[in-house]
CSV table of C-alpha atoms in Angstrom, one decimal:
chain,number,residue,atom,x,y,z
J,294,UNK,CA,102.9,-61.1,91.6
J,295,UNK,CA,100.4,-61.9,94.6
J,296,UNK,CA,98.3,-58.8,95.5
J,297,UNK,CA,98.2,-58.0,99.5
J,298,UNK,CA,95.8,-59.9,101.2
J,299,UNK,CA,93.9,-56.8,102.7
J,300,UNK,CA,92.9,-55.8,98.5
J,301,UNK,CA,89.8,-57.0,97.6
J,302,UNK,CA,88.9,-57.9,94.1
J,303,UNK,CA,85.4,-58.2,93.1
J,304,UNK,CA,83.9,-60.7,91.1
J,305,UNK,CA,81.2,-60.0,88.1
J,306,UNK,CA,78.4,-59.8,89.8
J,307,UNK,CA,79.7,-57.4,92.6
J,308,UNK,CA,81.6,-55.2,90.4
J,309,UNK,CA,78.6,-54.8,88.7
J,310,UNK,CA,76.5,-53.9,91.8
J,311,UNK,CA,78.6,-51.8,92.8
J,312,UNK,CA,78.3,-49.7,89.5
J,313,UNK,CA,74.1,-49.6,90.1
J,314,UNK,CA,74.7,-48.5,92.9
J,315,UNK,CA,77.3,-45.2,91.8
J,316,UNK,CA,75.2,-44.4,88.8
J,317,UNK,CA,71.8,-44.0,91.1
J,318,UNK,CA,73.2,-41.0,92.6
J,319,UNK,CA,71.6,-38.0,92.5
J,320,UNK,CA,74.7,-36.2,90.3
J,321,UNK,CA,74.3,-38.7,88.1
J,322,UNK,CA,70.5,-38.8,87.7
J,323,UNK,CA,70.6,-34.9,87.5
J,324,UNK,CA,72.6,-35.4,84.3
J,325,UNK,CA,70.5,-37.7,82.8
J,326,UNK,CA,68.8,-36.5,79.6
J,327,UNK,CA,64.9,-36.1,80.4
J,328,UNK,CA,62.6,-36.5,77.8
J,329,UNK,CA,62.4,-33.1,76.7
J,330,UNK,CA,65.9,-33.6,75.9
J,331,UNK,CA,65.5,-37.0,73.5
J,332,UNK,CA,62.6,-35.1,71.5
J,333,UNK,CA,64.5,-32.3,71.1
J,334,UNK,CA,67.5,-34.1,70.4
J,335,UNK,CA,65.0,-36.3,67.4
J,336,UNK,CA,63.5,-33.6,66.2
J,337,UNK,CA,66.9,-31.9,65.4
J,338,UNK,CA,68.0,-35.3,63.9
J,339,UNK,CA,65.1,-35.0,62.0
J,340,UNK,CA,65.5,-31.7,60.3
J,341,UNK,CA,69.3,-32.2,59.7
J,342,UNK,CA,68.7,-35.2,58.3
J,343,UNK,CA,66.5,-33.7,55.6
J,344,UNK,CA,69.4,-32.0,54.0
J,345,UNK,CA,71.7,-34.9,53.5
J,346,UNK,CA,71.2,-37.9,51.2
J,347,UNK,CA,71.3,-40.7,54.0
J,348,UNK,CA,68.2,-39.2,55.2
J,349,UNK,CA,66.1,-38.2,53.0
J,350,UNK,CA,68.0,-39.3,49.7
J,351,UNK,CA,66.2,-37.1,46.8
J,352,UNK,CA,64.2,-35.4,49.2
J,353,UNK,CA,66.6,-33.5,50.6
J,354,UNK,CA,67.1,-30.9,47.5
J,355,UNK,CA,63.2,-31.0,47.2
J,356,UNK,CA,63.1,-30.0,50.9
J,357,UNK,CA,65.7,-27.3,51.2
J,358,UNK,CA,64.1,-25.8,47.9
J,359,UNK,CA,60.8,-25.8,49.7
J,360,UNK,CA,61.9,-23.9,53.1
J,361,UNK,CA,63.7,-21.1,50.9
J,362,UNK,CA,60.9,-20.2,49.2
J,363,UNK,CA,58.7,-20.3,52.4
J,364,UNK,CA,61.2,-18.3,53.9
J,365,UNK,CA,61.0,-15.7,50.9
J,366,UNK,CA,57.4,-15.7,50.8
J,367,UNK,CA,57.2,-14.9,54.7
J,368,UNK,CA,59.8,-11.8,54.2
J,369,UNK,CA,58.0,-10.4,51.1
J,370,UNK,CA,55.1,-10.5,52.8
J,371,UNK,CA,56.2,-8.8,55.9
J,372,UNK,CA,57.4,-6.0,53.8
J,373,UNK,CA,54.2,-5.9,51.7
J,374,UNK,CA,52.5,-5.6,55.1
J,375,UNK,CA,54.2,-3.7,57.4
J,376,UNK,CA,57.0,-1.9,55.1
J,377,UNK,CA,60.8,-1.7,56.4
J,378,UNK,CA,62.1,-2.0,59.8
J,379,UNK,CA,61.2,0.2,62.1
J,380,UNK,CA,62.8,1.2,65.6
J,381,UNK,CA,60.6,0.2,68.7
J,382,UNK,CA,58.1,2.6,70.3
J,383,UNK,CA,60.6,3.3,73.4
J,384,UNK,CA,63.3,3.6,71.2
J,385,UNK,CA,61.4,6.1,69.0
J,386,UNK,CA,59.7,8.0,72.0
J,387,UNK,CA,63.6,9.3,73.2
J,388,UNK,CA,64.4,10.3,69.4
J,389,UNK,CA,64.7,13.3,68.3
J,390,UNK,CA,61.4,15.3,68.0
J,391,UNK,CA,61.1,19.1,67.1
J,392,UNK,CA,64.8,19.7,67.5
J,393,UNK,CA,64.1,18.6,71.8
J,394,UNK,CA,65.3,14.8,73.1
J,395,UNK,CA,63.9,13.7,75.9
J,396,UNK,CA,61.7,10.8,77.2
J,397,UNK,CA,58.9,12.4,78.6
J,398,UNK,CA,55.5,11.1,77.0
J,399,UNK,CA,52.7,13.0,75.4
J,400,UNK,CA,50.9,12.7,78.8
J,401,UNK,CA,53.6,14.3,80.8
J,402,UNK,CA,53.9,17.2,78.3
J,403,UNK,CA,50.7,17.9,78.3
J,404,UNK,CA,50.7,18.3,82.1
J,405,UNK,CA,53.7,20.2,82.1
J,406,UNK,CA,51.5,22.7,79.9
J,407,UNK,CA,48.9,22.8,81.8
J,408,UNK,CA,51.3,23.4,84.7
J,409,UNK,CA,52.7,26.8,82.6
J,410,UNK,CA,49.3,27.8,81.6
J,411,UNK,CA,48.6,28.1,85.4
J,412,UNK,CA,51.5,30.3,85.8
J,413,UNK,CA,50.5,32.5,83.1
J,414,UNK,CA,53.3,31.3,81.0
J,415,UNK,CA,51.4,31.1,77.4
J,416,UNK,CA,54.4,31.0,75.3
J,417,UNK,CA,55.6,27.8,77.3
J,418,UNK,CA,52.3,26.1,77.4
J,419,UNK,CA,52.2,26.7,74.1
J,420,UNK,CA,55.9,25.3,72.9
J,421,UNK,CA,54.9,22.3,75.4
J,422,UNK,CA,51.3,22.0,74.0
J,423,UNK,CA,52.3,21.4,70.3
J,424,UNK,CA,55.2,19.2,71.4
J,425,UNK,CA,52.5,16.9,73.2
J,426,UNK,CA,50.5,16.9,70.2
J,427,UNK,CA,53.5,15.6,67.8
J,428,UNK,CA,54.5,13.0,70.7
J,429,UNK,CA,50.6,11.6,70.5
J,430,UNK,CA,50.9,11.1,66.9
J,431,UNK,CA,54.2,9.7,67.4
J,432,UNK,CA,52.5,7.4,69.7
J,433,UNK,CA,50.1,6.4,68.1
J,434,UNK,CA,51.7,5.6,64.9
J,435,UNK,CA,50.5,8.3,63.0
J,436,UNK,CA,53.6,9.6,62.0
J,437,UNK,CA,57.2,8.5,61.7
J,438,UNK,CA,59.5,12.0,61.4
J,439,UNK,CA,62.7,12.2,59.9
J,440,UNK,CA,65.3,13.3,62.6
J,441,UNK,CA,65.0,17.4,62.1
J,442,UNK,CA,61.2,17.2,61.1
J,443,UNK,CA,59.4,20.5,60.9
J,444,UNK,CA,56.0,21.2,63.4
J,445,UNK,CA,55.1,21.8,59.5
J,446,UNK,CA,56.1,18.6,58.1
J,447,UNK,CA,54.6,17.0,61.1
J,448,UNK,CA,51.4,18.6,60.5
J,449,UNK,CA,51.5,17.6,57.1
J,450,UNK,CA,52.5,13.9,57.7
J,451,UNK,CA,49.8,13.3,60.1
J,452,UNK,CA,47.1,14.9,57.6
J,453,UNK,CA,46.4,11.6,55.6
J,454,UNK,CA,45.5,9.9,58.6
J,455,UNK,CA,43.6,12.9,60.3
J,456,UNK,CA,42.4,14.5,57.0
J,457,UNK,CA,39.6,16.6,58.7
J,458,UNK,CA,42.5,17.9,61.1
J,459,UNK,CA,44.5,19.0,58.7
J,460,UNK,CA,43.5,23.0,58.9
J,461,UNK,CA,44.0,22.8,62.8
J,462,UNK,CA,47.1,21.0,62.7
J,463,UNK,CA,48.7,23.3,60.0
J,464,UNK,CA,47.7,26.7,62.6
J,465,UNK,CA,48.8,24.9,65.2
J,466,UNK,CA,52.1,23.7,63.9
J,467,UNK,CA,52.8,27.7,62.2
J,468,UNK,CA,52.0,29.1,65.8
J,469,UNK,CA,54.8,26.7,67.5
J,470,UNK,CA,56.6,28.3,65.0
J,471,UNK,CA,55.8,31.5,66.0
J,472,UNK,CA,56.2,31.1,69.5
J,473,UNK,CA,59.4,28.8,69.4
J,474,UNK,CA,61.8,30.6,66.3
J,475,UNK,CA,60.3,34.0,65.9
J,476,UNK,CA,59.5,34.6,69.2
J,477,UNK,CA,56.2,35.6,69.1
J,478,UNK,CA,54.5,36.0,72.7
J,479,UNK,CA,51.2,33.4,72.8
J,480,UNK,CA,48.4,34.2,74.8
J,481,UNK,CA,45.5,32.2,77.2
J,482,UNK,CA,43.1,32.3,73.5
J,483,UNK,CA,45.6,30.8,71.6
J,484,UNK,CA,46.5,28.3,74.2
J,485,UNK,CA,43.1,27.0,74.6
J,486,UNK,CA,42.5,27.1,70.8
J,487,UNK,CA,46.2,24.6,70.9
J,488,UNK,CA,45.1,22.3,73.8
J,489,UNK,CA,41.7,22.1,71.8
J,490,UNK,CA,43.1,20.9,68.6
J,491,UNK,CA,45.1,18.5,70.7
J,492,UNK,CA,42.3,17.0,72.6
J,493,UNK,CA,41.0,16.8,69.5
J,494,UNK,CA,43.2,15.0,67.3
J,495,UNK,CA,44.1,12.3,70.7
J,496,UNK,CA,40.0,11.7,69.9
J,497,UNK,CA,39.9,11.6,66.5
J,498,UNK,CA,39.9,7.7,65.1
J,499,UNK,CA,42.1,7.4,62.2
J,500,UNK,CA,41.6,7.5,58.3
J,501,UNK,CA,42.4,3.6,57.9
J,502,UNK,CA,43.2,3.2,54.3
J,503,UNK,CA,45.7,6.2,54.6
J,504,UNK,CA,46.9,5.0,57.9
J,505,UNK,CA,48.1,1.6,56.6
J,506,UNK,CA,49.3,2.5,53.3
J,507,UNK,CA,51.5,5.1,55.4
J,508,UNK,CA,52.9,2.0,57.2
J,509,UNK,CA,53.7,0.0,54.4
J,510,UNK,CA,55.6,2.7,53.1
J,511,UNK,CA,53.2,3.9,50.0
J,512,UNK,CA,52.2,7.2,51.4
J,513,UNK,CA,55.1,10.0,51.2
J,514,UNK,CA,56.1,11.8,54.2
């Protein structure tokens, strides 16, 4: 069978010209494997090929035995150092803390009780005042309450860490309780005498022996 006369077939040389020519597009050149792509591509060859016995014959049981116990190592380590898991600082700042949930941050709590101590309100400044303190040590990563912690048990967690404050922090968490569940009406002396343990502890650097042994998990709540 004759093909039509306007069909042109190309020879070798032209056919192969013409395929140069197709692949030096920019599609195709956009889809070419750069070499980030090859040494990533090797390197993953590599490591593969340690666990089978073409590539790395008895080296390969020698190597995967050597990455688990690296691996092991690294996780008992991590727990040694830094104890179990724990939720991230945001996450933990819009917990639960003193029975309230809400995002605001030991700074803006403080300023709302300044804000109430302006208006005379001492019972509120208070409440707010005590909850700012709990939220700094929160912060800071001085304590790590239980959902449903007490202003006591918070008083009493912080106190390895703050062992000087530990008087101050015990009045001050019994008159939160005071004000807050018994309702006891605060006044401007016992305000100030609140905000001043407060400024206090937010100065106060850190027992450090008590504070990391709390973080690995070895001091009690």
């Amino acid at each position: 069978m004759l093909l039509p006369a306007e069909v042109f077939v190309p020879d070798g040389d032209d056919a192969r010209q013409w395929a140069q020519e197709e692949l030096s597009k920019t599609e195709y050149q956009a889809a070419k494997p750069n070499w980030f792509d090859q040494f990533a591509a090797d390197v993953a060859e590599w490591f593969f090929g340690l666990f089978t016995g073409d590539g790395a014959g008895s080296v390969a049981p020698l190597a995967l035995t050597l990455i688990a116990i690296a691996v092991v190592a690294a996780l008992v380590v991590a727990l040694l150092v830094w104890g179990r898991p724990r939720a991230s600082q945001t996450i933990r700042r819009r917990g639960d803390l003193l029975g309230e949930k809400n995002d605001r941050t030991a700074a803006q709590l403080r300023a709302d009780a300044e804000r109430r101590a302006r208006e005379g309100d001492w019972s509120g400044a208070v409440v707010l005042r005590f909850r700012a303190l709990a939220r700094g040590l929160l912060e800071r990563d001085l304590i790590d309450p239980a959902p449903g912690a007490t202003a006591q048990g918070i008083a009493r967690e912080a106190a390895p860490a703050l062992p000087g404050m530990a008087d101050a922090l015990h009045e001050a968490a019994s008159l939160f309780d005071s004000v807050r569940y018994l309702g006891s009406d605060a006044d401007e002396a016992q305000y100030r005498t609140l905000a001043a343990t407060d400024d206090a502890v937010q100065a106060a650097t850190p027992q450090l022996a008590a504070h990391v042994h709390r973080l690995a998990g070895q001091v009690p709540a």
